[in-house]
PDB file of C-alpha atoms in Angstrom:
ATOM      1  CA  MET A   1       6.071   9.503  82.824  1.00  0.00           C
ATOM      2  CA  GLY A   2       4.731   6.774  80.576  1.00  0.00           C
ATOM      3  CA  GLY A   3       5.375   8.683  77.386  1.00  0.00           C
ATOM      4  CA  LYS A   4       2.980   9.388  74.456  1.00  0.00           C
ATOM      5  CA  LYS A   5      -0.006   6.915  74.199  1.00  0.00           C
ATOM      6  CA  ARG A   6      -0.818   4.908  71.155  1.00  0.00           C
ATOM      7  CA  PRO A   7      -3.738   6.049  68.991  1.00  0.00           C
ATOM      8  CA  THR A   8      -6.800   3.837  69.018  1.00  0.00           C
ATOM      9  CA  ILE A   9      -7.710   1.757  65.915  1.00  0.00           C
ATOM     10  CA  SER A  10     -10.551   4.178  64.916  1.00  0.00           C
ATOM     11  CA  GLN A  11      -8.115   7.085  65.157  1.00  0.00           C
ATOM     12  CA  LEU A  12      -5.584   5.111  62.866  1.00  0.00           C
ATOM     13  CA  GLU A  13      -8.408   4.309  60.400  1.00  0.00           C
ATOM     14  CA  LYS A  14      -9.576   8.101  60.204  1.00  0.00           C
ATOM     15  CA  ARG A  15      -5.886   9.177  59.621  1.00  0.00           C
ATOM     16  CA  VAL A  16      -5.374   6.616  56.767  1.00  0.00           C
ATOM     17  CA  MET A  17      -8.720   7.517  55.117  1.00  0.00           C
ATOM     18  CA  LYS A  18      -7.836  11.224  55.331  1.00  0.00           C
ATOM     19  CA  GLU A  19      -4.451  10.679  53.790  1.00  0.00           C
ATOM     20  CA  GLN A  20      -5.830   8.633  50.985  1.00  0.00           C
ATOM     21  CA  ALA A  21      -8.490  11.347  50.239  1.00  0.00           C
ATOM     22  CA  THR A  22      -5.821  14.066  50.062  1.00  0.00           C
ATOM     23  CA  LYS A  23      -3.589  11.952  47.698  1.00  0.00           C
ATOM     24  CA  ALA A  24      -6.585  11.200  45.511  1.00  0.00           C
ATOM     25  CA  GLY A  25      -7.371  14.934  45.458  1.00  0.00           C
ATOM     26  CA  LYS A  26      -3.833  15.929  44.389  1.00  0.00           C
ATOM     27  CA  GLN A  27      -3.911  13.459  41.547  1.00  0.00           C
ATOM     28  CA  GLU A  28      -7.079  14.994  40.125  1.00  0.00           C
ATOM     29  CA  GLU A  29      -5.837  18.473  39.843  1.00  0.00           C
ATOM     30  CA  GLY A  30      -6.701  20.108  36.491  1.00  0.00           C
ATOM     31  CA  ARG A  31      -3.162  21.438  35.603  1.00  0.00           C
ATOM     32  CA  PRO A  32      -1.170  19.164  33.352  1.00  0.00           C
ATOM     33  CA  ARG A  33       2.117  17.700  34.580  1.00  0.00           C
ATOM     34  CA  LEU A  34       5.070  19.352  32.871  1.00  0.00           C
ATOM     35  CA  LYS A  35       8.011  17.433  31.532  1.00  0.00           C
ATOM     36  CA  VAL A  36      11.568  19.424  31.986  1.00  0.00           C
ATOM     37  CA  THR A  37      14.681  18.474  30.228  1.00  0.00           C
ATOM     38  CA  SER A  38      17.934  17.962  32.119  1.00  0.00           C
ATOM     39  CA  GLU A  39      18.924  21.630  31.491  1.00  0.00           C
ATOM     40  CA  GLY A  40      15.562  22.833  33.076  1.00  0.00           C
ATOM     41  CA  ALA A  41      13.840  23.807  29.794  1.00  0.00           C
ATOM     42  CA  LEU A  42      10.311  22.767  29.030  1.00  0.00           C
ATOM     43  CA  THR A  43       9.625  20.179  26.360  1.00  0.00           C
ATOM     44  CA  GLN A  44       7.556  20.976  23.334  1.00  0.00           C
ATOM     45  CA  ALA A  45       4.553  19.138  24.608  1.00  0.00           C
ATOM     46  CA  SER A  46       4.793  20.954  27.956  1.00  0.00           C
ATOM     47  CA  MET A  47       5.122  24.356  26.157  1.00  0.00           C
ATOM     48  CA  ASP A  48       1.886  23.448  24.213  1.00  0.00           C
ATOM     49  CA  ALA A  49       0.113  22.631  27.479  1.00  0.00           C
ATOM     50  CA  VAL A  50       1.382  25.929  29.044  1.00  0.00           C
ATOM     51  CA  TYR A  51      -0.058  27.817  26.138  1.00  0.00           C
ATOM     52  CA  ARG A  52      -3.359  26.111  26.233  1.00  0.00           C
ATOM     53  CA  GLU A  53      -3.726  27.117  29.897  1.00  0.00           C
ATOM     54  CA  LEU A  54      -2.380  30.646  29.309  1.00  0.00           C
ATOM     55  CA  ALA A  55      -4.759  31.363  26.457  1.00  0.00           C
ATOM     56  CA  LYS A  56      -7.584  31.371  28.994  1.00  0.00           C
ATOM     57  CA  GLN A  57      -6.109  34.043  31.149  1.00  0.00           C
ATOM     58  CA  PRO A  58      -6.678  37.853  30.491  1.00  0.00           C
ATOM     59  CA  TYR A  59      -2.906  38.605  31.252  1.00  0.00           C
ATOM     60  CA  VAL A  60       0.110  36.503  32.143  1.00  0.00           C
ATOM     61  CA  THR A  61       3.093  37.246  34.372  1.00  0.00           C
ATOM     62  CA  PRO A  62       6.065  34.933  35.158  1.00  0.00           C
ATOM     63  CA  TYR A  63       4.883  34.821  38.752  1.00  0.00           C
ATOM     64  CA  LEU A  64       1.358  33.450  37.557  1.00  0.00           C
ATOM     65  CA  VAL A  65       2.966  30.803  35.410  1.00  0.00           C
ATOM     66  CA  ALA A  66       5.387  29.672  38.132  1.00  0.00           C
ATOM     67  CA  ASN A  67       2.424  29.295  40.590  1.00  0.00           C
ATOM     68  CA  MET A  68       0.157  27.627  38.185  1.00  0.00           C
ATOM     69  CA  PHE A  69       2.612  25.008  37.011  1.00  0.00           C
ATOM     70  CA  GLY A  70       4.923  24.717  39.944  1.00  0.00           C
ATOM     71  CA  LEU A  71       7.920  25.949  38.041  1.00  0.00           C
ATOM     72  CA  LYS A  72      10.865  28.034  39.167  1.00  0.00           C
ATOM     73  CA  LEU A  73      10.470  31.756  38.347  1.00  0.00           C
ATOM     74  CA  SER A  74      13.534  31.606  35.858  1.00  0.00           C
ATOM     75  CA  ALA A  75      11.904  28.672  34.064  1.00  0.00           C
ATOM     76  CA  ALA A  76       8.647  30.478  33.779  1.00  0.00           C
ATOM     77  CA  LYS A  77      10.441  33.550  32.482  1.00  0.00           C
ATOM     78  CA  ARG A  78      12.256  31.458  29.915  1.00  0.00           C
ATOM     79  CA  ALA A  79       8.968  29.767  28.835  1.00  0.00           C
ATOM     80  CA  LEU A  80       7.212  33.209  28.379  1.00  0.00           C
ATOM     81  CA  ARG A  81      10.098  34.564  26.351  1.00  0.00           C
ATOM     82  CA  GLU A  82       9.855  31.339  24.178  1.00  0.00           C
ATOM     83  CA  LEU A  83       6.196  31.668  23.589  1.00  0.00           C
ATOM     84  CA  GLU A  84       6.544  35.446  22.816  1.00  0.00           C
ATOM     85  CA  SER A  85       9.246  34.608  20.142  1.00  0.00           C
ATOM     86  CA  ARG A  86       6.734  32.143  18.536  1.00  0.00           C
ATOM     87  CA  GLY A  87       4.060  34.743  18.423  1.00  0.00           C
ATOM     88  CA  MET A  88       1.656  33.056  20.835  1.00  0.00           C
ATOM     89  CA  LEU A  89       2.040  35.833  23.476  1.00  0.00           C
ATOM     90  CA  LYS A  90       2.386  39.558  23.067  1.00  0.00           C
ATOM     91  CA  LEU A  91       4.399  41.750  25.534  1.00  0.00           C
ATOM     92  CA  VAL A  92       2.148  44.504  26.709  1.00  0.00           C
ATOM     93  CA  SER A  93       4.298  46.156  29.476  1.00  0.00           C
ATOM     94  CA  ALA A  94       7.820  45.626  30.716  1.00  0.00           C
ATOM     95  CA  ASN A  95      10.020  47.147  33.291  1.00  0.00           C
ATOM     96  CA  ARG A  96      13.132  46.021  35.333  1.00  0.00           C
ATOM     97  CA  ARG A  97      11.114  43.638  37.487  1.00  0.00           C
ATOM     98  CA  VAL A  98       8.054  42.193  35.674  1.00  0.00           C
ATOM     99  CA  ARG A  99       6.925  41.658  32.157  1.00  0.00           C
ATOM    100  CA  ILE A 100       3.122  41.315  31.474  1.00  0.00           C
ATOM    101  CA  TYR A 101       2.024  39.421  28.478  1.00  0.00           C
ATOM    102  CA  VAL A 102      -1.347  38.757  26.896  1.00  0.00           C
ATOM    103  CA  PRO A 103      -2.367  35.962  24.571  1.00  0.00           C
ATOM    104  CA  ALA A 104      -1.780  36.933  20.928  1.00  0.00           C
ATOM    105  CA  LYS A 105      -5.432  36.459  19.855  1.00  0.00           C
ATOM    106  CA  ALA A 106      -6.515  38.692  22.702  1.00  0.00           C
ATOM    107  CA  ALA A 107      -4.035  41.336  21.945  1.00  0.00           C
ATOM    108  CA  SER A 108      -5.481  41.945  18.447  1.00  0.00           C
TER     109      SER A 108
END
């Protein structure tokens, strides 16, 4: 009987402060926000941002790109194929499931 009790003012203040802190932390993440066209492809500026981040990595897989930038796996695969065709990434190993790339400067 009686139902759930209302939180005290101090509990409400703590909750609001905690939510504001998490929102501020999410906005300060180091990864750039990517712009996607209506077809789901990345824009040129986004591709450049992706390459700048990937150049720091020892190797790159579609799964890593999808997790880093919050992309779908198919969009990450498309972006990696595009970067490979431009000569920015080099394909090291490929099989039916996964392709492994390295940045072109690290490959030579």
